[in-house]
Amino acid sequence: METVDNYGAIFKNIREKRGLSLTQVARGIISPATLSRWGNGKGEIYFGNVVSLLQRLNIYLDEFISIAQGRKDNAAIRALLEQVQKTYSEDNAVRLEELAQRQIRCYQSSNKELDFFLAMTICSCYEDITGKNILSDKE
């Protein structure tokens, strides 16, 4: 599996290029110290906090993943996330579970961080609607 260490550093780079302080970006989401540790590869943060921080910078999740993975073409990722967003807004738990299970299988066959990150995104939406975690302890 690819490492996730670079996500914090990439976020830090984007934040600094925009001239934003740790305090400005972290306010109301996490502590500036936690954000600093993540940006320096010395700590982790919850997935939901990553999404909130990205929203603060007006960056879509798929764009951030593409930046982190060094990919230019993210049309397929954007289409999947748009489908997830639509399904989530409709409170369609059955369809979200189908999408999550498909993405989990994709990750299990590829073992790529991007596929895992997408699976986690969909599973988080499903859990938000149903209160149920569909990931096994293995994942």
mmCIF file of C-alpha atoms in Angstrom:
data_model
loop_
_atom_site.group_PDB
_atom_site.id
_atom_site.type_symbol
_atom_site.label_atom_id
_atom_site.label_comp_id
_atom_site.label_asym_id
_atom_site.label_seq_id
_atom_site.Cartn_x
_atom_site.Cartn_y
_atom_site.Cartn_z
ATOM 1 C CA MET A 1 0.000 0.000 0.000
ATOM 2 C CA GLU A 2 1.168 3.520 -0.763
ATOM 3 C CA THR A 3 1.898 5.741 2.215
ATOM 4 C CA VAL A 4 -0.428 8.479 3.426
ATOM 5 C CA ASP A 5 2.369 10.542 4.943
ATOM 6 C CA ASN A 6 2.341 12.990 2.065
ATOM 7 C CA TYR A 7 -1.277 14.155 2.440
ATOM 8 C CA GLY A 8 -0.487 16.408 5.377
ATOM 9 C CA ALA A 9 2.579 17.836 3.648
ATOM 10 C CA ILE A 10 0.606 18.469 0.468
ATOM 11 C CA PHE A 11 -2.138 20.211 2.432
ATOM 12 C CA LYS A 12 0.496 22.306 4.200
ATOM 13 C CA ASN A 13 2.020 23.288 0.863
ATOM 14 C CA ILE A 14 -1.362 24.390 -0.513
ATOM 15 C CA ARG A 15 -2.139 26.319 2.680
ATOM 16 C CA GLU A 16 1.198 28.108 2.621
ATOM 17 C CA LYS A 17 0.908 28.962 -1.089
ATOM 18 C CA ARG A 18 -2.404 30.645 -0.286
ATOM 19 C CA GLY A 19 -0.778 32.604 2.532
ATOM 20 C CA LEU A 20 -2.999 31.152 5.225
ATOM 21 C CA SER A 21 -1.854 30.540 8.787
ATOM 22 C CA LEU A 22 -2.381 27.357 10.758
ATOM 23 C CA THR A 23 -4.778 29.233 13.022
ATOM 24 C CA GLN A 24 -6.869 30.588 10.140
ATOM 25 C CA VAL A 25 -7.310 27.174 8.555
ATOM 26 C CA ALA A 26 -7.707 25.109 11.730
ATOM 27 C CA ARG A 27 -10.157 27.427 13.544
ATOM 28 C CA GLY A 28 -13.210 25.479 14.682
ATOM 29 C CA ILE A 29 -12.042 22.216 13.141
ATOM 30 C CA ILE A 30 -8.878 21.067 14.912
ATOM 31 C CA SER A 31 -6.126 22.690 16.916
ATOM 32 C CA PRO A 32 -3.358 24.501 15.030
ATOM 33 C CA ALA A 33 -0.861 22.188 16.780
ATOM 34 C CA THR A 34 -2.627 19.092 15.428
ATOM 35 C CA LEU A 35 -2.704 20.592 11.944
ATOM 36 C CA SER A 36 0.987 21.408 12.215
ATOM 37 C CA ARG A 37 1.865 17.861 13.285
ATOM 38 C CA TRP A 38 -0.133 16.436 10.370
ATOM 39 C CA GLY A 39 1.509 18.842 7.927
ATOM 40 C CA ASN A 40 4.940 17.802 9.173
ATOM 41 C CA GLY A 41 4.198 14.069 8.973
ATOM 42 C CA LYS A 42 4.238 13.644 12.745
ATOM 43 C CA GLY A 43 0.560 13.031 13.382
ATOM 44 C CA GLU A 44 -2.747 11.930 11.953
ATOM 45 C CA ILE A 45 -6.170 13.532 11.800
ATOM 46 C CA TYR A 46 -9.657 12.156 11.326
ATOM 47 C CA PHE A 47 -10.982 11.827 7.793
ATOM 48 C CA GLY A 48 -13.911 14.139 8.544
ATOM 49 C CA ASN A 49 -11.482 16.833 9.638
ATOM 50 C CA VAL A 50 -9.561 16.473 6.370
ATOM 51 C CA VAL A 51 -12.790 17.045 4.454
ATOM 52 C CA SER A 52 -13.630 20.100 6.591
ATOM 53 C CA LEU A 53 -10.142 21.541 6.112
ATOM 54 C CA LEU A 54 -10.360 21.032 2.364
ATOM 55 C CA GLN A 55 -13.746 22.769 2.308
ATOM 56 C CA ARG A 56 -12.179 25.702 4.118
ATOM 57 C CA LEU A 57 -9.668 25.967 1.246
ATOM 58 C CA ASN A 58 -12.432 25.479 -1.363
ATOM 59 C CA ILE A 59 -10.831 22.291 -2.638
ATOM 60 C CA TYR A 60 -12.873 19.278 -3.680
ATOM 61 C CA LEU A 61 -11.798 15.957 -2.237
ATOM 62 C CA ASP A 62 -11.113 14.495 -5.686
ATOM 63 C CA GLU A 63 -8.949 17.481 -6.595
ATOM 64 C CA PHE A 64 -6.894 17.018 -3.443
ATOM 65 C CA ILE A 65 -6.490 13.302 -4.118
ATOM 66 C CA SER A 66 -5.393 14.070 -7.662
ATOM 67 C CA ILE A 67 -2.829 16.564 -6.415
ATOM 68 C CA ALA A 68 -1.559 14.066 -3.849
ATOM 69 C CA GLN A 69 -1.360 11.303 -6.422
ATOM 70 C CA GLY A 70 0.157 13.578 -9.059
ATOM 71 C CA ARG A 71 -2.701 12.922 -11.472
ATOM 72 C CA LYS A 72 -4.152 15.372 -13.942
ATOM 73 C CA ASP A 73 -7.172 13.346 -15.099
ATOM 74 C CA ASN A 74 -9.726 13.015 -12.359
ATOM 75 C CA ALA A 75 -12.942 12.769 -14.391
ATOM 76 C CA ALA A 76 -13.732 9.245 -13.183
ATOM 77 C CA ILE A 77 -13.139 10.193 -9.565
ATOM 78 C CA ARG A 78 -15.256 13.318 -9.908
ATOM 79 C CA ALA A 79 -18.072 11.290 -11.510
ATOM 80 C CA LEU A 80 -17.999 8.759 -8.672
ATOM 81 C CA LEU A 81 -18.009 11.469 -6.008
ATOM 82 C CA GLU A 82 -20.851 13.310 -7.745
ATOM 83 C CA GLN A 83 -22.819 10.072 -7.766
ATOM 84 C CA VAL A 84 -22.084 9.590 -4.067
ATOM 85 C CA GLN A 85 -23.081 13.171 -3.289
ATOM 86 C CA LYS A 86 -26.374 12.810 -5.175
ATOM 87 C CA THR A 87 -27.131 9.478 -3.524
ATOM 88 C CA TYR A 88 -26.243 10.898 -0.101
ATOM 89 C CA SER A 89 -28.466 13.950 -0.594
ATOM 90 C CA GLU A 90 -31.323 11.594 -1.475
ATOM 91 C CA ASP A 91 -30.707 9.571 1.734
ATOM 92 C CA ASN A 92 -30.455 6.467 -0.425
ATOM 93 C CA ALA A 93 -28.684 4.106 1.961
ATOM 94 C CA VAL A 94 -29.174 1.051 -0.264
ATOM 95 C CA ARG A 95 -27.398 2.685 -3.203
ATOM 96 C CA LEU A 96 -24.659 4.091 -0.965
ATOM 97 C CA GLU A 97 -24.001 0.626 0.400
ATOM 98 C CA GLU A 98 -23.754 -0.730 -3.166
ATOM 99 C CA LEU A 99 -21.283 1.997 -4.111
ATOM 100 C CA ALA A 100 -19.286 1.422 -0.928
ATOM 101 C CA GLN A 101 -19.101 -2.341 -1.417
ATOM 102 C CA ARG A 102 -17.998 -1.863 -5.026
ATOM 103 C CA GLN A 103 -15.282 0.568 -3.976
ATOM 104 C CA ILE A 104 -14.147 -1.724 -1.147
ATOM 105 C CA ARG A 105 -13.764 -4.568 -3.689
ATOM 106 C CA CYS A 106 -11.852 -2.203 -5.956
ATOM 107 C CA TYR A 107 -9.478 -1.392 -3.101
ATOM 108 C CA GLN A 108 -9.098 -5.049 -2.143
ATOM 109 C CA SER A 109 -8.026 -5.908 -5.680
ATOM 110 C CA SER A 110 -5.774 -2.881 -6.234
ATOM 111 C CA ASN A 111 -4.485 -2.210 -2.704
ATOM 112 C CA LYS A 112 -4.055 1.439 -3.766
ATOM 113 C CA GLU A 113 -4.387 4.270 -1.308
ATOM 114 C CA LEU A 114 -6.643 6.233 -3.648
ATOM 115 C CA ASP A 115 -9.141 3.372 -3.835
ATOM 116 C CA PHE A 116 -9.073 3.074 -0.037
ATOM 117 C CA PHE A 117 -9.618 6.811 0.390
ATOM 118 C CA LEU A 118 -12.611 6.696 -1.962
ATOM 119 C CA ALA A 119 -14.040 3.662 -0.158
ATOM 120 C CA MET A 120 -13.698 5.478 3.171
ATOM 121 C CA THR A 121 -15.472 8.514 1.742
ATOM 122 C CA ILE A 122 -18.456 6.456 0.626
ATOM 123 C CA CYS A 123 -18.531 4.424 3.840
ATOM 124 C CA SER A 124 -18.532 7.645 5.867
ATOM 125 C CA CYS A 125 -21.571 8.881 3.952
ATOM 126 C CA TYR A 126 -23.330 5.564 4.503
ATOM 127 C CA GLU A 127 -22.545 5.624 8.220
ATOM 128 C CA ASP A 128 -23.798 9.200 8.491
ATOM 129 C CA ILE A 129 -27.177 8.187 7.081
ATOM 130 C CA THR A 130 -27.602 4.817 8.781
ATOM 131 C CA GLY A 131 -25.391 4.986 11.861
ATOM 132 C CA LYS A 132 -23.884 1.675 10.736
ATOM 133 C CA ASN A 133 -20.249 0.966 9.909
ATOM 134 C CA ILE A 134 -19.968 -1.419 6.966
ATOM 135 C CA LEU A 135 -16.203 -1.743 7.092
ATOM 136 C CA SER A 136 -14.777 -4.868 8.625
ATOM 137 C CA ASP A 137 -12.037 -4.702 11.240
ATOM 138 C CA LYS A 138 -9.648 -5.857 8.497
ATOM 139 C CA GLU A 139 -10.273 -2.728 6.421
#
